[in-house]
Coordinates of C-alpha atoms and ligand atoms in Angstrom, one line a residue:
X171 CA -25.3 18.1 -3.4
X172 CA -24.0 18.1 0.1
X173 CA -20.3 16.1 0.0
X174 CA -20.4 15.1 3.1
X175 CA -23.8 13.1 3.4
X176 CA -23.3 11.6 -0.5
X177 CA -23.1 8.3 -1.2
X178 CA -19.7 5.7 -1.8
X179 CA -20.5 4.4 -5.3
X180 CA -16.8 3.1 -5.4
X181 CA -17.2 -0.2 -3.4
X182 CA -16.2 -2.9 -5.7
X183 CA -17.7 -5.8 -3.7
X184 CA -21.4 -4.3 -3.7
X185 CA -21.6 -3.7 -7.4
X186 CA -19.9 -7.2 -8.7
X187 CA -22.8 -8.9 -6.0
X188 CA -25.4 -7.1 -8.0
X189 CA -24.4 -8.3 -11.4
X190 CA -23.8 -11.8 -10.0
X191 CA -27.2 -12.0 -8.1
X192 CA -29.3 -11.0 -11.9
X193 CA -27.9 -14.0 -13.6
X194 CA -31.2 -14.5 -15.5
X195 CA -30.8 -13.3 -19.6
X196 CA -34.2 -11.0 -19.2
X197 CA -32.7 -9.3 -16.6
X198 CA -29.3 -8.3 -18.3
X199 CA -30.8 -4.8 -18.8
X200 CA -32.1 -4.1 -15.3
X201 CA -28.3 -4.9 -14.6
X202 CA -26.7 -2.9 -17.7
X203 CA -29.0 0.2 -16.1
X204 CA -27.9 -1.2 -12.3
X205 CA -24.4 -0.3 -14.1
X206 CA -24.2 2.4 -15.5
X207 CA -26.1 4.3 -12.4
X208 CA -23.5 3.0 -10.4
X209 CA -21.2 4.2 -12.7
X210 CA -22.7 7.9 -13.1
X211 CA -23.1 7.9 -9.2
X212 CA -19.4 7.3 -9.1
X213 CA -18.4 10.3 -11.8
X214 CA -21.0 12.6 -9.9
X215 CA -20.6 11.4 -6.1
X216 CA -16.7 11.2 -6.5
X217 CA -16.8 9.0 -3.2
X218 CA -13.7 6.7 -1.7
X219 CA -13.5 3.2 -1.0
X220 CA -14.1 1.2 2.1
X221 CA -12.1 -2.2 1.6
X222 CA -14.4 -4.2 1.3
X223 CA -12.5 -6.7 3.8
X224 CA -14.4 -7.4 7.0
X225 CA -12.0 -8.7 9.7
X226 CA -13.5 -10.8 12.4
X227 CA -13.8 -9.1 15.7
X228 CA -10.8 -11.0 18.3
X229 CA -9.7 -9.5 21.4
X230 CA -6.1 -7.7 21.1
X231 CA -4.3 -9.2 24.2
X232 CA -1.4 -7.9 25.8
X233 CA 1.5 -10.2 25.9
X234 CA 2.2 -11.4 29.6
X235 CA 4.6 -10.2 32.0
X236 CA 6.9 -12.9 31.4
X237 CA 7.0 -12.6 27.6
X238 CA 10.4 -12.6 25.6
X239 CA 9.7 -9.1 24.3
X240 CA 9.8 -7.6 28.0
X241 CA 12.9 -9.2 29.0
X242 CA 14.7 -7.5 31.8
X243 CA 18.8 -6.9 30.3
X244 CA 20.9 -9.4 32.2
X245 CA 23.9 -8.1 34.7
X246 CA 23.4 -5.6 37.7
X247 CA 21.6 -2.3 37.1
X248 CA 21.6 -3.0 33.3
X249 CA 20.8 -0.1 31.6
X250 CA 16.9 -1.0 30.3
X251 CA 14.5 1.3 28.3
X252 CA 16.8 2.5 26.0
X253 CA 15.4 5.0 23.6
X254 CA 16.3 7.7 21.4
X255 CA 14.2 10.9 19.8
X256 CA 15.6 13.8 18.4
X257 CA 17.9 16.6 20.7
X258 CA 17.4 19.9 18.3
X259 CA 15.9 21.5 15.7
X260 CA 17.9 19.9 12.9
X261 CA 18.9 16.9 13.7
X262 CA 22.8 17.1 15.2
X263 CA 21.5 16.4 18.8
X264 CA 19.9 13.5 20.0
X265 CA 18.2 12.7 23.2
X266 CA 19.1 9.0 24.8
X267 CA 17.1 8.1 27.6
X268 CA 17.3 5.0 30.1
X269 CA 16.4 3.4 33.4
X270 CA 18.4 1.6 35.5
X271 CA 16.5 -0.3 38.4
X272 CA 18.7 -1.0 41.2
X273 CA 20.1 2.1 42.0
X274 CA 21.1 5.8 40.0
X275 CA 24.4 4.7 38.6
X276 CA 26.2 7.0 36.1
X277 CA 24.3 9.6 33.8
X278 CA 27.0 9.4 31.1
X279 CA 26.5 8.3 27.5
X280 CA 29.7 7.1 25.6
X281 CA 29.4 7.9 21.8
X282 CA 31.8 7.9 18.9
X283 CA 31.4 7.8 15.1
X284 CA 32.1 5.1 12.6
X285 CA 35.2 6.2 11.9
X286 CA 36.7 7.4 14.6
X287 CA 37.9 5.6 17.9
X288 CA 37.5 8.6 19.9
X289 CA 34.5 8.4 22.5
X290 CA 33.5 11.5 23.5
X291 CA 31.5 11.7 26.6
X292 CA 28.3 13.7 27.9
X293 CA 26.3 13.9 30.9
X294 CA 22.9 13.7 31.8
X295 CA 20.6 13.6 34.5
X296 CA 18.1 11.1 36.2
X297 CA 14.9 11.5 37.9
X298 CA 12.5 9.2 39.6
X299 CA 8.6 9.6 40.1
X300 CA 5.8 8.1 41.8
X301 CA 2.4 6.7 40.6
X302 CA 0.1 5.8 43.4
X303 CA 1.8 3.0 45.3
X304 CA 4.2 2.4 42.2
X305 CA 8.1 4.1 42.8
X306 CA 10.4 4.2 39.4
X307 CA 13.5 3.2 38.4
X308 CA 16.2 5.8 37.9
X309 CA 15.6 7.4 34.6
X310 CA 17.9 8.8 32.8
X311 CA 18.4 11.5 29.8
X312 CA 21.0 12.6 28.2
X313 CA 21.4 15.0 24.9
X314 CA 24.3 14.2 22.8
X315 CA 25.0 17.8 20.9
X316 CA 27.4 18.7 17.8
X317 CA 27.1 15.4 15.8
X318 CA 27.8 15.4 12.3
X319 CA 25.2 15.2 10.0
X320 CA 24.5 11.6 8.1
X321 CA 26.8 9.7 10.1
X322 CA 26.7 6.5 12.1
X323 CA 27.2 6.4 15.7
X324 CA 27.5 3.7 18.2
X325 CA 26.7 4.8 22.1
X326 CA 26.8 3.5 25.3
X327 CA 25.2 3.6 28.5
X328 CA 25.2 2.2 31.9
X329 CA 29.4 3.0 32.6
X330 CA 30.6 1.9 35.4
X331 CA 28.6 -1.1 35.8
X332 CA 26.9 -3.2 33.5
X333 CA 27.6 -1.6 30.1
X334 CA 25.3 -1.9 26.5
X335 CA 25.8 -0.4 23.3
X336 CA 23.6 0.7 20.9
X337 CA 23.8 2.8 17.4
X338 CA 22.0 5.4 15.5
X339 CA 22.1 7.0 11.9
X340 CA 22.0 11.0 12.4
X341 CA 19.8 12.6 9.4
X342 CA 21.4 14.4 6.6
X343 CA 21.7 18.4 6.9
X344 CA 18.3 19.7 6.3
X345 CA 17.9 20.4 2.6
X346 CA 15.4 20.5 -0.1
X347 CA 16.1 17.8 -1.9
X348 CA 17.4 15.3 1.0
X349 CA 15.9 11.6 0.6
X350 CA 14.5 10.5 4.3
X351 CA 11.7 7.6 5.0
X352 CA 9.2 8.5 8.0
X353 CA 8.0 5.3 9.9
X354 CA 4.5 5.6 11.2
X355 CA 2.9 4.1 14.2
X356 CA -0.2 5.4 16.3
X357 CA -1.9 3.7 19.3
X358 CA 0.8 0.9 19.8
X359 CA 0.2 -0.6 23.4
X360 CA 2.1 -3.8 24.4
X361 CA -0.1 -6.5 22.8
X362 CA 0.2 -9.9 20.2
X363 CA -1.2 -7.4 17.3
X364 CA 1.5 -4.5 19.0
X365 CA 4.4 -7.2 18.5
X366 CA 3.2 -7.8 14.8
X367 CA 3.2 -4.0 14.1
X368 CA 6.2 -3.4 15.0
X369 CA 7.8 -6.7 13.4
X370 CA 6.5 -6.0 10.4
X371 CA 7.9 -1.8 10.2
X372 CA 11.8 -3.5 11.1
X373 CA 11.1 -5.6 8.1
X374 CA 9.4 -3.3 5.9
X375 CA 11.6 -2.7 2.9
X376 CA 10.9 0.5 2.5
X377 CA 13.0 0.8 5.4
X378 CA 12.1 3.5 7.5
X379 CA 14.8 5.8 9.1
X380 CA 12.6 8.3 11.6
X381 CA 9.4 6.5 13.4
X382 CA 6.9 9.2 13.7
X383 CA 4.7 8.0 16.9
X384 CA 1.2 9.5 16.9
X385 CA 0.3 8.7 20.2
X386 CA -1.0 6.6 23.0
X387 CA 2.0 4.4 23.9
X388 CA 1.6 2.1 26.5
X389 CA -2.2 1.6 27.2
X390 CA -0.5 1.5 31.4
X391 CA -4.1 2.7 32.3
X392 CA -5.6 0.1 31.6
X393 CA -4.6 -1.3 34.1
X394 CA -5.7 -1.5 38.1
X395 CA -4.4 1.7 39.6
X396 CA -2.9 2.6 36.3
X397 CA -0.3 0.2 36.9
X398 CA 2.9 1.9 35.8
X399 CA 5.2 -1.4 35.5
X400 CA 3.3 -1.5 32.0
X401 CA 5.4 1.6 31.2
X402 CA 8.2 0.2 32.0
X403 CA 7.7 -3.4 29.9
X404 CA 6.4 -1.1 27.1
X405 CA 9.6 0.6 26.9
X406 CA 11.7 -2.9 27.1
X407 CA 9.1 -3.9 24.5
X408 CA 10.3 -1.0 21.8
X409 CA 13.7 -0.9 22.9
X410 CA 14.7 -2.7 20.1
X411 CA 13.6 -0.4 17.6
X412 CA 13.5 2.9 19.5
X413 CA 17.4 2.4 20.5
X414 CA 18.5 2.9 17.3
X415 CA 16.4 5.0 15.4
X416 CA 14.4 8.1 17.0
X417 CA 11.1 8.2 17.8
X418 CA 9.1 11.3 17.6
X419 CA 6.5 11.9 20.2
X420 CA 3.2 13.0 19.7
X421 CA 1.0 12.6 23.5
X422 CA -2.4 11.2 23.3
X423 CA -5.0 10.5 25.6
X424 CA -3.5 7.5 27.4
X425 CA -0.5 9.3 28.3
X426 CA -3.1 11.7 30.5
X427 CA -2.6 9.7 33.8
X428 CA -5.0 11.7 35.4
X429 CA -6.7 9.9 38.3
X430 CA -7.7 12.1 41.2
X431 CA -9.7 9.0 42.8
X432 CA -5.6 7.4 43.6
X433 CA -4.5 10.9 44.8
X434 CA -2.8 11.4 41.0
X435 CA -3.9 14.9 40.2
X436 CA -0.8 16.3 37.3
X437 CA -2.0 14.8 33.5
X438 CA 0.7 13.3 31.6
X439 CA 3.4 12.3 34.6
X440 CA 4.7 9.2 33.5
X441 CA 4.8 10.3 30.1
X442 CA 6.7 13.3 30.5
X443 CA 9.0 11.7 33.2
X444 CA 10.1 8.9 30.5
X445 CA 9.8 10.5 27.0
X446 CA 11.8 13.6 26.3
X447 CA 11.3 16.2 23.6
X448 CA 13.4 19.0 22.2
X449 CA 10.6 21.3 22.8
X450 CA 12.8 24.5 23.9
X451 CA 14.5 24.3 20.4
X452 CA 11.4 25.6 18.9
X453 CA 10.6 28.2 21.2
X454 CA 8.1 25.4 22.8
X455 CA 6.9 26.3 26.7
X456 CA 5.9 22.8 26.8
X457 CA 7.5 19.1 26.0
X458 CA 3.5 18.6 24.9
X459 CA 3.9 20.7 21.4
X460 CA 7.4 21.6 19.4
X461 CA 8.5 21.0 16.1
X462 CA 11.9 19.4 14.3
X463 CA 12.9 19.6 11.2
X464 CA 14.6 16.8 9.9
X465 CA 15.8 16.1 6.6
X466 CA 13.5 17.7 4.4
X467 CA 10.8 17.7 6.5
X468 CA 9.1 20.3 8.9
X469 CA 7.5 18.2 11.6
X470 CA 4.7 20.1 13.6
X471 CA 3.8 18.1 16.6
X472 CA 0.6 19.2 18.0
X473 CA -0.7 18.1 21.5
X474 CA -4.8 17.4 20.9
X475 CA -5.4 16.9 24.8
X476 CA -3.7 20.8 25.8
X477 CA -5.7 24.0 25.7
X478 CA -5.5 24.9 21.9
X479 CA -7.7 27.8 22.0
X480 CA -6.8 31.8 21.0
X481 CA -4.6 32.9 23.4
X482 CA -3.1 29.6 25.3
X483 CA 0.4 28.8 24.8
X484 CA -0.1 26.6 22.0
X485 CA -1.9 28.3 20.2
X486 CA 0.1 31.4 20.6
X487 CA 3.1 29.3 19.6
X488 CA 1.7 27.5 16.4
X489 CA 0.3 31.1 14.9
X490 CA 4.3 31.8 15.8
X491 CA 5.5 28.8 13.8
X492 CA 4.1 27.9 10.5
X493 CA 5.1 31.5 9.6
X494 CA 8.8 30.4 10.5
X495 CA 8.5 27.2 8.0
X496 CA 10.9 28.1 4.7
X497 CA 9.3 25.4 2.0
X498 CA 12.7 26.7 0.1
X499 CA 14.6 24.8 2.9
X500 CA 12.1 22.2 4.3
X501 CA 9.7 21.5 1.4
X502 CA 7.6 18.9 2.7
X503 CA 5.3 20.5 6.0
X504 CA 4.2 17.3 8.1
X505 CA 1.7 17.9 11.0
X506 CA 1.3 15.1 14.0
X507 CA -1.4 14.4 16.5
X508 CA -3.7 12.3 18.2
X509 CA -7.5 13.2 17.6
X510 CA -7.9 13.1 14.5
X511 CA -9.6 16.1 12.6
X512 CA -11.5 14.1 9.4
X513 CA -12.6 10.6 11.1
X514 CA -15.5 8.5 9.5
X515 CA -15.7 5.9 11.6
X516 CA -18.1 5.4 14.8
X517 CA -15.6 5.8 17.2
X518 CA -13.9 9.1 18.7
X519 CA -16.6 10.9 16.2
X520 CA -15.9 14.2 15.6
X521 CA -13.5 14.1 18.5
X522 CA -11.2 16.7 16.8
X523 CA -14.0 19.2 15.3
X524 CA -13.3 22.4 18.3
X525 CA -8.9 21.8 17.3
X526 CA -10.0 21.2 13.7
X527 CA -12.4 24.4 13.9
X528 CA -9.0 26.5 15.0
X529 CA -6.3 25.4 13.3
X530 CA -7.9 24.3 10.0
X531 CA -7.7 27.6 8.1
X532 CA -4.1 27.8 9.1
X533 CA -3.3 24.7 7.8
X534 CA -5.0 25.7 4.5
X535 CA -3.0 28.9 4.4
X536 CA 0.5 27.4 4.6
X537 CA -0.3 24.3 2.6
X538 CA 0.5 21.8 5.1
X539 CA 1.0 18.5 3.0
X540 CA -0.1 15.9 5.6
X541 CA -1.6 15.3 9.2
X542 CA -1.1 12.1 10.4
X543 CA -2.8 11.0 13.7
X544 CA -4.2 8.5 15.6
X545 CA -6.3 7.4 18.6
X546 CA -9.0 5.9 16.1
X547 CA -7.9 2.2 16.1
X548 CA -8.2 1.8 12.1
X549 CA -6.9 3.1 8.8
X550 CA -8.0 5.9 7.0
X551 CA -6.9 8.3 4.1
X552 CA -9.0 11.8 3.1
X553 CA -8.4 13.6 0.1
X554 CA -7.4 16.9 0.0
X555 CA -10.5 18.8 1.5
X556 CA -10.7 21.7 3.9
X557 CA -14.1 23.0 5.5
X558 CA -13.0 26.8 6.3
X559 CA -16.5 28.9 4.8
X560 CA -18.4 28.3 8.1
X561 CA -19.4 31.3 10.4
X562 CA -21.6 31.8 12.4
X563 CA -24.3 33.5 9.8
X564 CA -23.6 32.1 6.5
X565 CA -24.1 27.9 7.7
X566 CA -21.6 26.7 5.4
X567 CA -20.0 23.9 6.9
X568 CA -19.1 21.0 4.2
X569 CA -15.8 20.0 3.3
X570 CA -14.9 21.0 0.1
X571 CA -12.0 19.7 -2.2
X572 CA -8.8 21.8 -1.6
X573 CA -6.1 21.7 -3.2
X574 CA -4.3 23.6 -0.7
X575 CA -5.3 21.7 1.9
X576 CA -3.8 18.7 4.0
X577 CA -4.0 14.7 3.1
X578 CA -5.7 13.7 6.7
X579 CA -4.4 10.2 7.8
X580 CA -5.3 8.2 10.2
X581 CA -3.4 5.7 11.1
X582 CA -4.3 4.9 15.2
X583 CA -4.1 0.8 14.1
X584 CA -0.8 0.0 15.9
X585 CA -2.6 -3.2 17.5
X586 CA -3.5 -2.2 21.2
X587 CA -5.5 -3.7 24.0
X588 CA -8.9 -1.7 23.0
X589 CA -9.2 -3.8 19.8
X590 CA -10.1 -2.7 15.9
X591 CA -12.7 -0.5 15.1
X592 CA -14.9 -1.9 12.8
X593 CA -17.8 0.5 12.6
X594 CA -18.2 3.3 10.4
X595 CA -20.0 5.4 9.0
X596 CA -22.7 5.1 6.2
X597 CA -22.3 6.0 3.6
X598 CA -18.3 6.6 3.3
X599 CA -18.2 10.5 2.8
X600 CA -17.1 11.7 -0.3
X601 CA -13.3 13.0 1.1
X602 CA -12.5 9.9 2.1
X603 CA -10.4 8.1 0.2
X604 CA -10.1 4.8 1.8
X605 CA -10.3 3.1 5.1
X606 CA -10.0 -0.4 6.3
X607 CA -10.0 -1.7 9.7
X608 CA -7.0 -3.9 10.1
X609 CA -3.7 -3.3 12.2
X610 CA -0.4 -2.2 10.9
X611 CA 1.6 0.8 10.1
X612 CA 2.3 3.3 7.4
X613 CA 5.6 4.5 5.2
X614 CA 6.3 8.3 4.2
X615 CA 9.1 8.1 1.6
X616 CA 10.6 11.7 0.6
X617 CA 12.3 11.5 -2.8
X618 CA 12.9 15.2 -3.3
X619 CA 11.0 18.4 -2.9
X620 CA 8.1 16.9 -5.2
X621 CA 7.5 13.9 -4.5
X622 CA 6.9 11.4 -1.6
X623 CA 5.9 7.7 -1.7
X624 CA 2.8 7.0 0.8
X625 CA 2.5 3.0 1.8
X626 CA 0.4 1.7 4.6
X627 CA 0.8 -1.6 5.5
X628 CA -1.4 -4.5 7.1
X629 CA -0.1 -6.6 9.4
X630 CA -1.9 -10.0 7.9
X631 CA -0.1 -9.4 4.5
X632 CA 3.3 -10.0 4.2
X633 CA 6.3 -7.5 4.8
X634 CA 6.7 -5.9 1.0
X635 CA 2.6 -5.5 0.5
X636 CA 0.9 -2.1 0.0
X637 CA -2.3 -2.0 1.3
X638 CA -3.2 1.5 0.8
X639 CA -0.6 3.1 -1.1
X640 CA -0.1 7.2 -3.4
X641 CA 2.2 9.5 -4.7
X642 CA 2.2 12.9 -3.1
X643 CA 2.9 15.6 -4.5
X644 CA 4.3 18.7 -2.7
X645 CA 1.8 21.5 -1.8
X646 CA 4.3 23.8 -2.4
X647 CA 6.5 22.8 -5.1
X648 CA 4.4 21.0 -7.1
X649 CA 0.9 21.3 -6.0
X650 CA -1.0 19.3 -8.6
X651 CA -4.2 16.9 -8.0
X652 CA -3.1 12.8 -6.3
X653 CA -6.4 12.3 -5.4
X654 CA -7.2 8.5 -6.0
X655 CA -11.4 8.0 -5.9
X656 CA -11.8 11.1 -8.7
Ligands
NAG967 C1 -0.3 -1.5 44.8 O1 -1.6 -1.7 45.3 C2 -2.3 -2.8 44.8 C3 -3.7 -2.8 45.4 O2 -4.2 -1.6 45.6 C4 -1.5 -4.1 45.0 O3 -2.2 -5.1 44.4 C5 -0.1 -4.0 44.5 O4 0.6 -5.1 44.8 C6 0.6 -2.7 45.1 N1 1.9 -2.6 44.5 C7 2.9 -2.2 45.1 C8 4.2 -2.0 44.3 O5 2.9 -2.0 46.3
NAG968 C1 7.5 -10.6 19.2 O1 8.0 -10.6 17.9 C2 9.3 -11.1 17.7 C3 9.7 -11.0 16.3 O2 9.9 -9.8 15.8 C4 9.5 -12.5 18.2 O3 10.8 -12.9 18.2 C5 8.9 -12.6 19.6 O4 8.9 -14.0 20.0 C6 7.5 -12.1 19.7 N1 7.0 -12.1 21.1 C7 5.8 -12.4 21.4 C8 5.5 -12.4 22.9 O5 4.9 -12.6 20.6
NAG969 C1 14.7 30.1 3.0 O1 15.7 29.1 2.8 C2 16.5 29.3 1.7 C3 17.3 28.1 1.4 O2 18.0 27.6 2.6 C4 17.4 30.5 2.0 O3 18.2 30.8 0.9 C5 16.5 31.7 2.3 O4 17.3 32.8 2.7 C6 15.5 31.4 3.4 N1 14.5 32.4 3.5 C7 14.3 33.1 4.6 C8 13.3 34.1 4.6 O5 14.9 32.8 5.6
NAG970 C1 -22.3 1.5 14.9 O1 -22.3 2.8 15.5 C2 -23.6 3.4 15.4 C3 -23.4 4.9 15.9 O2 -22.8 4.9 17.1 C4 -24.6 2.6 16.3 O3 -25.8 3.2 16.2 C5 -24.6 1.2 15.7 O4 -25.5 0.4 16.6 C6 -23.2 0.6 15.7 N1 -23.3 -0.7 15.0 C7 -22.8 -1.8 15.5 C8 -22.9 -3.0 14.7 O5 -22.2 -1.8 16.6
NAG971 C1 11.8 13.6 -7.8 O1 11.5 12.2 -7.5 C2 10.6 11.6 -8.4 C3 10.3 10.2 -7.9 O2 11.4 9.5 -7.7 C4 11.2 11.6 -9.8 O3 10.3 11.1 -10.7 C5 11.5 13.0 -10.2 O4 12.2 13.0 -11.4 C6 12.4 13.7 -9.1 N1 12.6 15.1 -9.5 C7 13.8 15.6 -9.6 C8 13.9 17.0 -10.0 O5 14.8 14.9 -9.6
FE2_972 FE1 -6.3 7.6 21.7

């Protein structure tokens, strides 16, 4: 039986309307029978569930100019924008970035730890672009090197004139067994529903320490002329999470920016103007694909809209990379990017097959534990399957169970302009776990080198509730079966 066309026999909703509907006594064993094949279907099929909760379409709107979130700092050239990502490869560096609007000002960051009153000093550099008929503000980055590991620090920026101080955590030394809780947010644009997202990961109480972004930020082009002062509200938006914890940066396709018609021929400009990556740490050519570790975490970021085929710089650099990863060190191997690779909904179909087609055996090989991306604007959870058989003779091209293989996530519901998507695929194929279309954002807890508590969370429910929610287990360390619709 072909997994991929069988039929979901898990949906809760459709069996309990069938009993209800045959209330009459005489037909009590046309339901019993109803049952029981439902309940063989379920044993043989082994399908996922699709919640059965159907949210009404609405509109996602983006919040107007003038809306709290996008207030401009008061005082003269306030520094604005503030955000943070990671500087290195293991977490003792980290990149602060800014924009001052009036004029360049001074590049420096102030830092100091908790317990000293010592502020050391570094330097940075600015840079300004054009879009069109749109000029930007000065921005500024600046990496901060040789912190200590684990230790709060409070920085400051904008010296000399108006002057705002923020504070970050740095990550414990990378190491097997070290604790760390991964954020997730894909596709967050600048709407009501973005707002809610990201309300509801500050008061998640899980906590995360590390947002892992999966792409599309700021939904600019969606605007006339790709109007860029919706990257700049976008990054006042998120300053007040981004400030003090890092962001990782996985591109997706509304960071391209390409628009010949307006003279705007170079993809992802504004993007790579603003948002910074520590690509050269991991032997990376471009800011586009790179990796970190942090913790005890390996985090692969993989750029879906780059040439990925044999030979390009990407892929030349990942066949380079997951050879480097030491599970002895970094247990837990975390992949990010946009398109994703197992998607089951109407929308962006099969979007990521030709990346999926050259990566996945590699991903199979060195037991890659997750992939999280975005760019579908729902939830969605796979087991562990790969598809790897296929060539060109012998036609076999179904996913299979895998043990070895990746969790796919998708978790592209941070609440943007586009809206929800609501249609998918009938019947739910058997790898997927679960899916629901609703808004909100996700929570990878690692305890140690085994385990790692998975929580996805809507944004109609309140802070604390799990809509979607597993242990994983490492692929490494502890590779045994999680899946949840066996
Ligand atoms: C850019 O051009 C558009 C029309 O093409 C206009 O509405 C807008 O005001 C212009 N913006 C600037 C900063 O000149
Ligand atoms: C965004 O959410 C915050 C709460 O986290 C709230 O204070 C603010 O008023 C909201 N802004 C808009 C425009 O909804
Ligand atoms: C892998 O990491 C472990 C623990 O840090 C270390 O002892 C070992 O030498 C590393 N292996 C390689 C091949 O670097
Ligand atoms: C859902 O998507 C399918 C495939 O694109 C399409 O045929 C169908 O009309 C869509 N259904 C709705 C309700 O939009
Ligand atoms: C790893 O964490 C899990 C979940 O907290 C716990 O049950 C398990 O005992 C831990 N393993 C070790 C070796 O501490
Ligand atoms: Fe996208």
């Amino acid at each position: 039986m072909g997994f991929l066309g069988s039929p979901s026999m898990a949906s809760s909703s459709s069996s309990s309307s069938s009993s209800s509907s045959l209330s009459s006594a005489s037909l009590y064993g046309a339901a019993f029978l109803l049952w029981v094949l439902v309940l063989n279907g379920a044993a043989v099929c082994n399908g996922g569930s699709t919640s059965p909760f159907v949210r009404k379409v609405e509109k996602s709107v983006d919040m107007p100019l003038d809306s709290d979130v996008f207030g401009v700092p008061p005082g003269y050239n306030a520094p604005q924008q503030v955000h943070i990502t990671q500087g290195d490869h293991v977490g003792k560096a980290v990149i602060v970035s800014w924009v001052t609007q009036d004029e360049p000002g001074s590049d420096v960051v102030l830092y100091w730890s908790k317990n000293s009153e010592e502020k050391k000093e570094a330097k940075g550099k600015h840079l300004t672009y054009k879009f069109y008929n749109y000029t930007s503000g000065y921005i500024h980055h600046c990496t901060i090197r040789n912190l200590k590991f684990d230790t709060k620090y409070y920085y400051e920026v904008g010296i000399g004139q108006t002057v705002r101080r923020f504070w970050f955590v740095t990550p414990p030394e990378v190491g097997p067994d070290v604790p760390h809780t991964f954020g997730l947010i894909g596709d967050l644009g600048q709407t009501f529903d973005s707002n809610s997202t990201l309300t509801h990961y500050e008061h998640n109480p899980h906590k995360g320490q590390t947002l892992l972004f999966v792409g599309d930020l700021s939904y600019a082009d969606h605007y006339p002329n790709y109007d860029n002062v919706r990257w700049d509200t976008w990054g006042r938006f998120t300053e007040r999470s981004v400030a003090y914890q890092p962001w990782i940066w996985t591109a997706g396709n509304h960071e391209i920016d390409l628009a010949p018609e307006i003279g705007e021929k170079i993809p992802f400009k504004p993007y790579l103007c603003r948002y910074h990556t520590p690509n050269k740490a991991s032997g990376s050519t471009s800011p586009l694909w790179y990796s970190i570790k942090r913790a005890s975490a390996y985090i692969i970021v993989l750029s879906s809209y780059s040439a990925y085929a044999k030979y390009t710089p990407q892929y030349r650099w990942l066949e380079e990379e997951l050879p480097k990863v030491n599970r002895s060190e970094t247990p837990w191997l975390i992949v990010l990017m946009h398109s994703p690779w197992y998607n089951s909904y109407n929308y962006h179909y099969m979007e990521g097959e030709t990346m999926r087609v050259m990566y996945e055996p590699w991903f199979v090989k060195y037991r890659v534990d997750v992939v999280f991306a975005g760019h579908v604007h729902a939830y969605e959870r796979s087991e562990r399957v790969s598809n790897i058989a296929y060539n060109i003779v012998n036609g076999l091209c179904t996913p299979v169970q895998d043990q070895s293989a990746p969790v796919y996530i998708t978790i592209g519901d941070g609440g943007n302009i586009e809206g929800l998507a609501i249609n998918m695929t009938e019947p739910q194929p058997k790898y997927s776990a679960f899916r629901e279309a609703s808004f909100g954002h996700a929570i990878f807890g690692i305890k140690n080198r085994t385990h790692a508590y998975y929580s996805w969370h809507r944004n109609q429910d309140g802070y604390a509730v799990e809509g979607d929610s597993l242990w994983f287990y490492n692929r490494y360390w502890h590779p045994i079966d999680e899946s949840t619709s066996a």
